[in-house]
Amino acid sequence: MKLSRGVTFVSLLVSTVTYSQYSAPEVEANTKTAEEEQYLFPIEPGTPNLLAGTMGELRSNHFHSGIDVRTGSRIGVPVLAAQKGYISRVSISTGGYGNALYVTHPSGQTTVYGHLNHFAPKVAVYVRQQQYKKKSFDINLFFKPGTFDVSRGDTIAFSGNSGGSSGPHLHFDIRSVENEALNPLEFKFGEVVDTTPPQAQKIALRTMDANSRINDQFGRFEFYLVKEGDNFKLPHPILATGTIGMEVLGYDKLDNSRSQCGINFIEATANDKRVFRQIIDKVNFGETRNILALMDYKTMKDNGDRFNKLFIDDGNSLGYYNGTVNRGLIKVGGEDIPIKIALRDTYGNQSVVNFSLRPSTLSKSAAGLRPMTNNIESEVFENTLIINARKELGDTLEVFSKKGTLLIENAYSGSNKNTFLLDLRTTQPDSVKVGGEVFQYHFKDIIPSTVSYTYYSDEMDIKFNHRVLYDTLYLTTRYSDLDKEVFSIADNTVPLQRSAVITLKPKKSYPEKSSVYRIVGKYHAYEGGTWENGRITFSTRDLGDFVILEDHNAPSITRIAANGGSARFKIRDDLSGISYYEASINGEWLLMNYDYKTNMIWADRLDRTKPLQGELVIKVVDNAGNENVYHQMIP
């Protein structure tokens, strides 16, 4: 099918990108220079455009794989085929890209258009027919050449806000023959103007072993940067001891845009020698969740900041680090070490973060320690247990474990507290005591990230298959039963690469419709589960606190409009969430589109020339099996 007249396609060849220190990435064109060689910008080509997101930026659980093209908060802007080819796939889903089109080109590359409102008429009619045939709103269709052929500049769809979109825009991907997402901005679209360098907000420094310190302290410490022209700095040297890892918090800023986009190129030097390089020039969809190893996951979970690590963790298998030395770690000793962190965008705009590390010796005294709010406070940092105790309780800590009793002295102290450091690789305490104060722990075992392991207990079994963990886990579990049973497994700042399989063994009995929920602040996130012999088993990619709850309330169905011209309703569920819905008119299946962001469903007739007439029935079922059925006669 031809959607409209287009021009001849000649593929764009992208060269292998070679970087020298602080050089901007480039894309080499082939020998032909005609306009049809270039990919056409998919929204209002020839008009300056603003982006809401760029490829490679750090999302909460994945790399962004393309660019987000703004549509001025409008829905229904024509989306144009970037080059000649054929529609090879149409996908409709509640989340993700929502309504999406995939166009494959003669070069073998594919362009992807996501969050669409609706497709071009002939495609839309065919897709709706298939939805009725399969009796499903969610659908995934694949096509061969000759079914829906397109030319460069054809209108193939109209922009929208479908799926997991947070506002009207077009998500645009360019994918290689190997289905890797390439950086669309490397194709030099003139519609996007960027002369603004990336912005840096903070750096974080972290001690990488028990003999390392930052300003005489152990742990992770953040520092606000001062802007100086296009660059950023720390006005004073940071005292450092031992092996240090760095992180940076920043974003790329495009001209005339408030959006905080991703930084594709980061390079760090120490004493003018490169120690770290990260180039995100393509995204492998099989590795996208490994973003959790690239950024500081705990900080992101705690306060939302997405710090980019400038060192390679043991569990980080990403291929973005060619040219990195010693995993990006810095060994401090001798004289001051000047640090430069270059941040560069696709257009070659660059800013540099400057600061220095000043060597210091291990000290028993540390200034500026955070005041204590309790007598004893504790946290796990990498392989070390940090224990802080009020100074008046004493300088010696008793550690009780299966191995016996161990006495350790404070590592350092401040005005009102002592800090003790315990290597968890050798000792996992049951409790510690300083003065008359006792602090209880719930360590159960050490679980390496590279093996399959199952933990068994009277309250729960936990199965970690190979490569579920990114790093070694010092497993803690806890069971409590106050007003309800709570099963605690590590905490939600431990990232999982794949799902762990957990079996809970409650001591209470539960109704048939009870399921597992994870406690998220004041809310409960549905995890599900299957019951067998009084135990419930479920899979999860999140650790933390779990409870078993009964959902006995059916979903609600609220009519917005129901007549011959339209049928629109809002559907909600207060606990387990909506599992599925279905509708019929006079006993025949009726397609209902669904937008979970607004809780809205609306009818889409197979034959739009015929009015809705007869008995309308809508059934909504939640994840616990509760259902609500709505009936109405439409005259």
XYZ file of C-alpha atoms in Angstrom:
635
model
C 0.000 0.000 0.000
C 1.226 3.509 -0.802
C 0.164 6.092 1.753
C 1.351 9.013 -0.404
C 3.924 9.863 -3.018
C 7.518 9.802 -1.732
C 11.102 9.923 -2.995
C 13.715 7.304 -3.731
C 15.598 5.853 -0.774
C 19.368 5.715 -0.537
C 20.674 4.340 2.742
C 22.701 6.392 5.195
C 25.939 4.629 6.101
C 27.236 5.261 9.621
C 30.942 4.804 10.156
C 32.560 3.236 13.176
C 33.030 6.098 15.622
C 36.597 6.642 16.846
C 37.180 8.938 19.817
C 40.325 10.734 20.838
C 40.546 12.468 24.172
C 37.841 15.146 24.436
C 36.952 14.833 20.746
C 33.337 14.991 19.605
C 31.723 11.925 17.998
C 31.032 12.267 14.287
C 28.994 10.423 11.683
C 30.561 10.062 8.253
C 28.228 10.277 5.254
C 28.718 8.068 2.239
C 29.806 9.466 -1.100
C 26.280 10.532 -2.091
C 24.940 13.829 -0.753
C 21.416 14.086 -2.188
C 18.626 14.991 0.226
C 17.073 11.542 -0.054
C 20.160 10.020 1.616
C 19.195 11.609 4.898
C 16.536 10.432 7.304
C 13.666 12.901 7.338
C 12.774 14.392 10.705
C 9.429 12.699 11.568
C 7.605 15.744 12.995
C 7.203 18.940 10.963
C 10.511 18.603 9.079
C 12.272 21.839 8.269
C 10.871 23.496 11.394
C 13.036 23.966 14.528
C 12.046 21.381 17.105
C 12.593 20.787 20.807
C 13.315 17.432 22.410
C 12.056 16.141 25.732
C 14.597 13.303 25.879
C 17.676 11.907 24.162
C 19.144 8.456 23.659
C 21.052 6.873 26.515
C 19.695 9.037 29.314
C 19.253 7.272 32.625
C 15.682 6.233 33.366
C 14.687 4.487 36.601
C 15.146 0.958 35.228
C 16.341 1.250 31.617
C 18.307 3.278 29.115
C 16.235 5.549 26.909
C 16.599 4.130 23.413
C 15.727 7.085 21.178
C 14.701 10.727 21.171
C 11.444 12.198 22.475
C 10.202 14.811 20.012
C 7.975 17.510 21.458
C 4.679 18.236 19.742
C 3.805 21.435 21.593
C 1.435 19.526 23.935
C -0.628 18.665 20.852
C -2.159 15.312 19.948
C -2.735 14.495 16.278
C 0.371 16.003 14.678
C 1.213 14.080 11.455
C 4.065 11.614 11.886
C 6.094 11.113 8.702
C 8.083 8.113 7.526
C 11.752 9.030 7.886
C 12.716 7.088 4.783
C 11.414 4.684 2.162
C 10.573 1.172 3.335
C 7.663 -0.857 4.623
C 5.732 -1.084 7.860
C 7.145 -4.251 9.387
C 5.386 -4.192 12.758
C 2.464 -2.598 14.535
C 2.217 -2.866 18.304
C -0.594 -1.719 20.613
C -0.141 -2.082 24.365
C -1.401 -0.477 27.537
C 2.118 0.493 28.654
C 5.475 0.918 26.951
C 5.275 2.633 23.556
C 1.476 2.342 23.506
C 0.473 2.600 19.838
C 3.693 2.056 17.868
C 4.799 1.603 14.242
C 8.037 0.054 12.980
C 9.278 0.863 9.459
C 12.082 -1.238 7.972
C 14.236 0.361 5.287
C 16.292 -1.120 2.409
C 19.481 -0.598 4.450
C 18.125 -3.056 7.008
C 17.725 -0.316 9.603
C 14.339 0.211 11.246
C 12.753 3.414 12.495
C 10.309 3.233 15.404
C 7.475 5.663 16.167
C 5.927 5.373 19.637
C 3.142 6.836 21.821
C 0.991 7.450 18.730
C -2.620 8.511 18.973
C -3.752 6.649 15.847
C -2.394 5.241 12.599
C -2.929 6.329 8.991
C -6.418 5.234 7.820
C -5.608 2.039 5.870
C -3.299 0.770 8.610
C -5.804 1.714 11.309
C -8.655 -0.156 9.602
C -6.548 -3.318 9.192
C -5.290 -3.212 12.784
C -8.810 -2.709 14.146
C -9.998 -5.696 12.119
C -7.235 -7.813 13.645
C -8.135 -6.630 17.141
C -11.695 -7.790 16.537
C -10.482 -11.056 15.051
C -8.235 -11.746 18.066
C -10.668 -10.097 20.514
C -7.861 -8.152 22.134
C -6.946 -4.499 22.608
C -3.236 -5.369 23.038
C -1.916 -6.691 19.728
C 1.406 -7.288 17.986
C 1.359 -7.640 14.194
C 4.242 -8.301 11.784
C 4.260 -7.582 8.045
C 6.368 -8.392 5.037
C 7.275 -6.017 2.188
C 4.380 -5.264 -0.115
C 1.681 -5.089 2.539
C 2.180 -1.514 3.745
C 4.963 0.061 1.669
C 5.825 3.681 2.437
C 7.882 6.432 0.871
C 9.993 9.067 2.553
C 7.652 11.744 3.929
C 4.434 9.651 3.913
C 2.082 10.339 6.798
C 2.027 7.000 8.608
C 0.400 8.010 11.899
C -0.525 10.873 14.215
C 1.229 11.780 17.446
C -0.319 11.074 20.813
C 0.163 10.226 24.462
C -0.485 6.472 24.495
C 1.273 3.861 26.605
C 3.792 4.864 29.241
C 4.010 8.454 28.046
C 3.926 11.286 30.580
C 2.731 13.859 28.040
C 2.055 14.266 24.299
C 5.199 13.604 22.230
C 6.697 11.222 19.680
C 9.257 8.633 20.677
C 11.582 8.069 17.703
C 14.150 5.240 17.409
C 16.617 4.278 14.709
C 17.663 0.640 15.034
C 20.471 -1.245 13.351
C 20.171 -4.518 11.468
C 21.153 -6.191 14.765
C 18.198 -4.406 16.468
C 20.440 -2.137 18.501
C 19.175 1.388 19.083
C 21.431 3.980 17.431
C 21.650 7.604 18.483
C 19.257 9.540 16.186
C 21.098 12.816 16.830
C 24.197 11.396 15.153
C 22.182 11.568 11.919
C 22.414 15.354 12.143
C 18.802 16.496 11.987
C 18.841 20.214 11.304
C 15.552 20.641 13.174
C 17.359 20.170 16.513
C 19.690 23.027 17.502
C 22.121 22.471 20.338
C 24.959 24.835 21.220
C 24.588 24.384 24.983
C 27.073 22.187 26.866
C 25.985 19.623 29.480
C 25.350 20.808 33.010
C 26.904 19.272 36.137
C 25.284 19.570 39.553
C 27.176 17.371 42.001
C 29.966 14.891 42.280
C 30.038 12.023 44.752
C 33.152 10.309 46.069
C 33.115 6.892 47.695
C 35.625 4.807 49.583
C 36.271 1.491 47.848
C 37.862 -0.455 50.731
C 38.111 -0.306 54.525
C 41.421 1.618 54.416
C 40.032 4.415 52.244
C 38.685 7.744 53.479
C 37.034 10.905 52.160
C 37.677 13.881 54.451
C 38.778 11.325 57.084
C 35.474 9.433 56.843
C 34.349 6.147 55.302
C 31.379 5.882 52.905
C 29.859 7.920 50.113
C 29.866 11.728 50.149
C 28.248 14.284 47.804
C 29.601 17.728 46.908
C 27.773 20.583 45.159
C 29.627 22.066 42.205
C 30.184 25.759 41.505
C 29.558 26.979 37.932
C 32.404 28.890 36.280
C 31.524 29.911 32.725
C 30.607 26.715 30.890
C 32.571 24.625 33.389
C 32.172 23.520 36.991
C 34.488 23.146 39.957
C 34.921 22.436 43.624
C 36.602 25.474 45.187
C 38.663 23.463 47.670
C 40.586 20.156 47.482
C 38.962 17.056 48.960
C 41.043 15.085 51.459
C 41.308 11.482 50.333
C 43.026 8.268 51.375
C 43.346 4.943 49.562
C 41.192 3.800 46.626
C 38.417 6.176 45.566
C 35.461 5.856 43.172
C 33.766 8.875 41.597
C 30.213 9.647 40.461
C 28.702 12.641 38.691
C 25.174 14.038 38.641
C 24.396 16.055 35.544
C 22.325 16.371 32.399
C 22.511 17.627 28.843
C 20.621 20.776 27.996
C 19.484 21.552 24.456
C 18.917 25.120 23.244
C 15.599 26.686 24.304
C 14.564 23.552 26.191
C 13.947 22.991 29.878
C 14.271 19.217 29.567
C 17.140 17.418 31.273
C 18.530 14.996 28.706
C 21.174 12.308 28.765
C 24.941 12.779 28.451
C 26.377 10.368 25.885
C 30.085 10.920 26.465
C 31.918 11.139 29.827
C 35.676 11.001 30.267
C 37.682 11.468 33.478
C 41.394 12.086 33.899
C 43.625 12.077 36.981
C 46.932 13.890 36.642
C 46.033 14.354 32.957
C 45.910 10.583 32.420
C 42.611 9.030 31.384
C 41.095 6.752 34.028
C 37.498 6.480 32.803
C 35.609 6.721 29.515
C 31.938 6.040 28.844
C 30.422 6.300 25.370
C 26.725 5.477 24.963
C 26.368 5.445 21.181
C 23.922 2.557 20.944
C 21.666 0.566 23.246
C 21.409 -3.215 23.251
C 17.828 -4.052 24.237
C 19.009 -7.222 25.982
C 21.151 -5.127 28.335
C 18.880 -2.163 28.997
C 18.160 -3.136 32.634
C 21.900 -3.144 33.332
C 21.502 0.592 33.801
C 21.035 -0.351 37.451
C 24.774 -1.182 37.560
C 25.781 2.015 35.730
C 24.103 4.446 38.101
C 24.009 4.613 41.887
C 20.813 2.629 42.462
C 20.540 3.183 46.212
C 20.761 6.956 45.834
C 18.177 6.884 43.042
C 15.777 4.879 45.237
C 16.387 7.078 48.285
C 16.048 10.547 46.735
C 15.573 10.211 42.968
C 19.017 11.505 41.906
C 20.546 9.489 39.043
C 24.295 9.667 39.616
C 26.439 8.184 36.840
C 29.210 6.012 38.300
C 32.640 6.821 36.896
C 33.967 3.398 37.758
C 32.991 -0.106 36.695
C 31.358 -2.233 39.387
C 31.967 -5.984 39.523
C 28.393 -6.627 38.354
C 28.535 -4.189 35.428
C 28.885 -6.058 32.111
C 28.024 -3.127 29.823
C 30.272 -2.450 26.841
C 30.441 1.352 27.085
C 33.846 1.652 28.755
C 36.520 1.185 26.078
C 39.641 3.042 27.255
C 38.858 2.859 30.979
C 41.909 2.097 33.154
C 41.825 0.113 36.437
C 37.993 0.066 36.314
C 38.036 3.858 36.764
C 39.281 3.713 40.358
C 41.788 6.259 41.638
C 44.555 5.409 44.107
C 45.430 8.463 46.167
C 48.979 9.011 47.440
C 51.864 11.442 47.136
C 50.867 14.867 45.813
C 47.535 16.487 44.977
C 45.728 14.778 42.106
C 43.932 17.147 39.700
C 40.717 15.571 38.402
C 38.962 16.563 35.184
C 35.595 15.125 34.157
C 34.605 16.002 30.588
C 30.898 15.872 29.750
C 30.042 16.062 26.057
C 26.871 15.809 24.013
C 26.337 14.496 20.491
C 26.851 17.950 18.978
C 30.326 18.307 20.522
C 29.323 20.804 23.213
C 31.501 20.148 26.243
C 31.792 21.170 29.862
C 34.491 20.118 32.302
C 34.314 19.484 36.041
C 37.561 20.384 37.862
C 38.601 19.492 41.396
C 41.511 17.916 43.177
C 42.098 15.127 45.661
C 44.588 15.938 48.403
C 46.306 12.912 49.972
C 45.877 12.450 53.712
C 46.820 9.747 56.166
C 44.409 7.552 58.099
C 43.268 9.517 61.121
C 41.411 8.578 64.270
C 39.736 11.961 64.248
C 37.153 13.242 61.765
C 35.613 16.697 61.762
C 32.042 17.470 60.762
C 30.444 14.094 61.489
C 26.669 14.070 61.140
C 24.982 14.330 64.574
C 23.492 11.136 65.997
C 19.725 10.793 66.377
C 19.905 7.372 68.078
C 22.399 5.737 70.405
C 23.481 3.315 67.654
C 23.000 3.617 63.865
C 24.128 1.176 61.216
C 24.300 0.710 57.426
C 25.878 -1.671 54.924
C 28.242 -0.034 52.437
C 29.714 -2.371 49.825
C 31.420 -5.145 51.886
C 31.561 -3.117 55.081
C 29.156 -2.658 57.973
C 29.351 0.932 59.259
C 28.309 1.259 62.913
C 28.009 4.684 64.526
C 27.543 5.010 68.286
C 27.382 7.929 70.665
C 30.841 8.719 71.961
C 29.888 8.457 75.609
C 29.053 4.760 75.094
C 32.737 3.924 74.668
C 35.474 3.324 72.103
C 35.168 -0.476 71.953
C 32.499 -2.488 70.150
C 31.570 -6.070 71.005
C 30.521 -8.125 67.988
C 28.529 -11.322 68.564
C 28.297 -13.898 65.771
C 28.328 -17.635 65.148
C 32.113 -17.413 65.299
C 32.025 -16.064 68.856
C 32.716 -12.619 70.313
C 34.969 -10.089 68.629
C 36.203 -6.796 70.101
C 36.978 -3.946 67.694
C 38.113 -0.388 68.341
C 36.611 2.653 66.687
C 38.003 3.466 63.250
C 37.628 7.193 63.893
C 35.574 9.573 65.992
C 34.083 13.044 65.942
C 32.727 15.416 68.538
C 29.792 13.253 69.562
C 30.177 9.806 68.010
C 32.456 6.891 67.242
C 32.497 5.037 63.922
C 33.288 1.319 63.774
C 33.940 -0.620 60.558
C 33.309 -4.371 60.251
C 34.264 -6.461 57.203
C 31.165 -8.501 56.343
C 33.193 -10.910 54.215
C 34.630 -12.361 57.408
C 31.921 -11.685 60.018
C 28.150 -11.268 59.813
C 27.035 -10.229 63.297
C 23.953 -11.406 65.168
C 24.259 -8.308 67.353
C 26.721 -5.670 68.524
C 27.102 -4.003 71.901
C 28.738 -0.744 72.905
C 28.450 0.413 76.494
C 25.066 -0.875 77.600
C 23.414 -0.490 74.186
C 22.711 -3.529 71.981
C 21.834 -3.476 68.252
C 20.338 -6.595 66.648
C 21.046 -7.777 63.087
C 19.403 -10.329 60.836
C 22.207 -11.472 58.542
C 21.604 -14.940 57.141
C 24.239 -15.621 54.482
C 26.579 -14.281 51.799
C 25.202 -14.758 48.273
C 27.620 -14.236 45.351
C 26.168 -12.684 42.206
C 27.548 -15.376 39.889
C 25.930 -18.502 41.342
C 22.462 -19.950 41.813
C 21.471 -20.032 45.464
C 18.377 -20.883 47.512
C 17.882 -19.768 51.089
C 15.566 -21.887 53.238
C 13.957 -20.966 56.575
C 10.777 -21.574 58.590
C 9.267 -18.289 57.351
C 10.414 -18.071 53.714
C 12.434 -19.631 50.916
C 14.291 -17.345 48.474
C 15.722 -18.570 45.178
C 18.317 -16.467 43.368
C 19.075 -17.954 39.972
C 22.332 -17.277 38.130
C 22.842 -13.550 37.481
C 19.812 -12.383 39.451
C 22.141 -10.235 41.555
C 24.457 -7.531 40.258
C 26.786 -7.812 43.245
C 27.372 -9.893 46.365
C 24.387 -9.745 48.707
C 24.713 -9.940 52.478
C 21.260 -11.398 52.905
C 19.091 -10.235 55.777
C 15.615 -11.559 56.480
C 13.147 -10.834 59.221
C 9.667 -11.992 60.169
C 7.323 -9.975 62.376
C 3.695 -10.371 63.370
C 2.139 -7.370 65.051
C -1.109 -6.336 63.367
C -0.131 -8.371 60.274
C 2.615 -10.697 59.158
C 5.526 -8.895 57.522
C 8.254 -10.773 55.639
C 11.345 -8.594 55.192
C 14.020 -9.524 52.635
C 17.033 -7.209 52.366
C 15.643 -3.816 51.290
C 14.432 -2.064 48.159
C 17.805 -0.444 47.465
C 19.248 -3.803 46.340
C 18.883 -3.959 42.527
C 17.958 -7.235 40.820
C 18.867 -8.044 37.244
C 16.241 -10.772 36.952
C 13.389 -12.001 39.140
C 13.958 -13.826 42.400
C 11.466 -16.572 43.313
C 10.125 -16.296 46.853
C 7.914 -18.644 48.864
C 6.309 -17.228 52.000
C 5.233 -19.593 54.781
C 2.632 -17.702 56.801
C 1.665 -18.797 60.278
C -1.851 -17.454 59.829
C -4.513 -18.705 57.448
C -5.696 -16.474 54.609
C -8.782 -16.347 52.361
C -8.618 -17.697 48.838
C -8.256 -14.277 47.184
C -5.230 -13.241 49.261
C -2.045 -12.246 47.434
C 1.426 -10.929 48.186
C 1.997 -7.171 48.229
C 5.211 -5.200 48.636
C 5.050 -2.255 51.031
C 5.936 0.980 49.200
C 5.616 3.834 51.670
C 1.907 4.141 52.469
C 0.911 1.977 49.501
C 0.964 -1.684 48.547
C 2.313 -2.902 45.209
C 0.697 -6.096 43.929
C 3.095 -9.036 43.534
C 0.549 -11.850 43.176
C 1.465 -15.417 44.005
C 0.254 -19.006 43.772
C -0.951 -20.923 46.825
C 0.026 -24.529 47.538
C -0.188 -26.343 50.887
C -0.635 -23.111 52.828
C 2.374 -21.418 51.182
C 2.407 -18.725 48.528
C 5.085 -18.418 45.809
C 5.732 -15.367 43.631
C 8.455 -13.806 41.466
C 9.746 -10.285 41.952
C 12.437 -7.883 40.773
C 12.134 -5.848 43.976
C 13.165 -6.783 47.493
C 11.864 -5.197 50.684
C 8.913 -5.790 53.019
C 6.098 -8.096 51.905
C 2.644 -8.736 53.362
C -0.277 -10.970 52.460
C -3.562 -9.119 51.974
C -7.048 -9.986 50.829
C -8.617 -7.891 48.101
C -12.363 -8.410 48.426
C -13.499 -5.228 46.655
C -14.504 -5.415 43.013
C -13.253 -2.757 40.574
C -15.404 0.302 39.991
C -16.968 1.208 36.637
C -18.051 4.833 36.202
C -19.987 5.943 33.141
C -18.807 9.085 31.376
C -20.979 8.673 28.275
C -22.924 5.788 26.740
C -25.061 6.449 23.671
C -25.233 5.651 19.990
C -22.195 7.789 19.248
C -19.790 6.809 22.017
C -19.265 4.736 25.133
C -16.672 6.016 27.623
C -16.069 4.813 31.152
C -13.538 5.091 33.960
C -12.413 1.872 35.609
C -10.435 1.656 38.859
C -9.331 -0.858 41.461
C -8.263 0.073 44.981
C -5.725 -2.684 45.773
C -4.635 -5.518 43.487
C -5.126 -3.590 40.246
C -7.058 -4.350 37.080
C -6.255 -7.677 35.443
C -8.469 -7.431 32.376
C -11.706 -6.020 31.020
C -14.052 -6.951 28.203
C -17.131 -5.462 26.569
C -19.932 -6.561 24.249
C -22.829 -4.988 22.414
C -25.793 -7.287 21.805
C -23.577 -10.238 22.666
C -20.858 -9.348 20.130
C -17.333 -8.470 21.287
C -16.679 -4.719 21.386
C -13.201 -3.193 21.246
C -12.508 -0.874 24.171
C -9.351 1.221 24.070
C -7.657 1.740 27.444
C -5.487 4.522 28.889
C -4.311 3.481 32.349
C -3.020 7.000 33.103
C -6.537 8.419 33.042
C -8.312 5.114 33.908
C -10.361 5.647 30.775
C -11.802 3.023 28.389
C -13.758 3.909 25.265
C -15.500 1.956 22.531
C -14.081 1.651 19.027
C -16.614 0.038 16.658
C -15.511 -2.264 13.865
C -17.807 -0.366 11.504
C -17.710 3.259 12.579
C -20.690 4.134 10.375
C -23.020 2.086 12.563
C -24.218 3.486 15.920
C -23.917 1.594 19.179
C -27.328 0.055 19.763
C -28.650 -2.644 22.069
C -27.384 -4.126 25.343
C -23.946 -2.874 26.352
C -22.132 -5.122 28.833
C -18.754 -4.265 30.397
C -16.925 -6.618 32.749
C -13.839 -5.597 34.714
C -11.814 -8.112 36.752
C -8.994 -7.308 39.195
C -5.891 -9.382 39.912
C -7.588 -11.023 42.888
C -10.447 -12.294 40.692
C -13.088 -9.823 41.884
C -15.313 -8.697 39.041
C -17.834 -5.970 38.345
C -20.321 -6.075 35.471
C -22.058 -3.024 33.999
C -25.274 -3.326 31.935
C -27.046 -0.674 29.879
C -29.555 -0.660 27.034
C -28.674 1.856 24.330
C -31.806 2.646 22.261
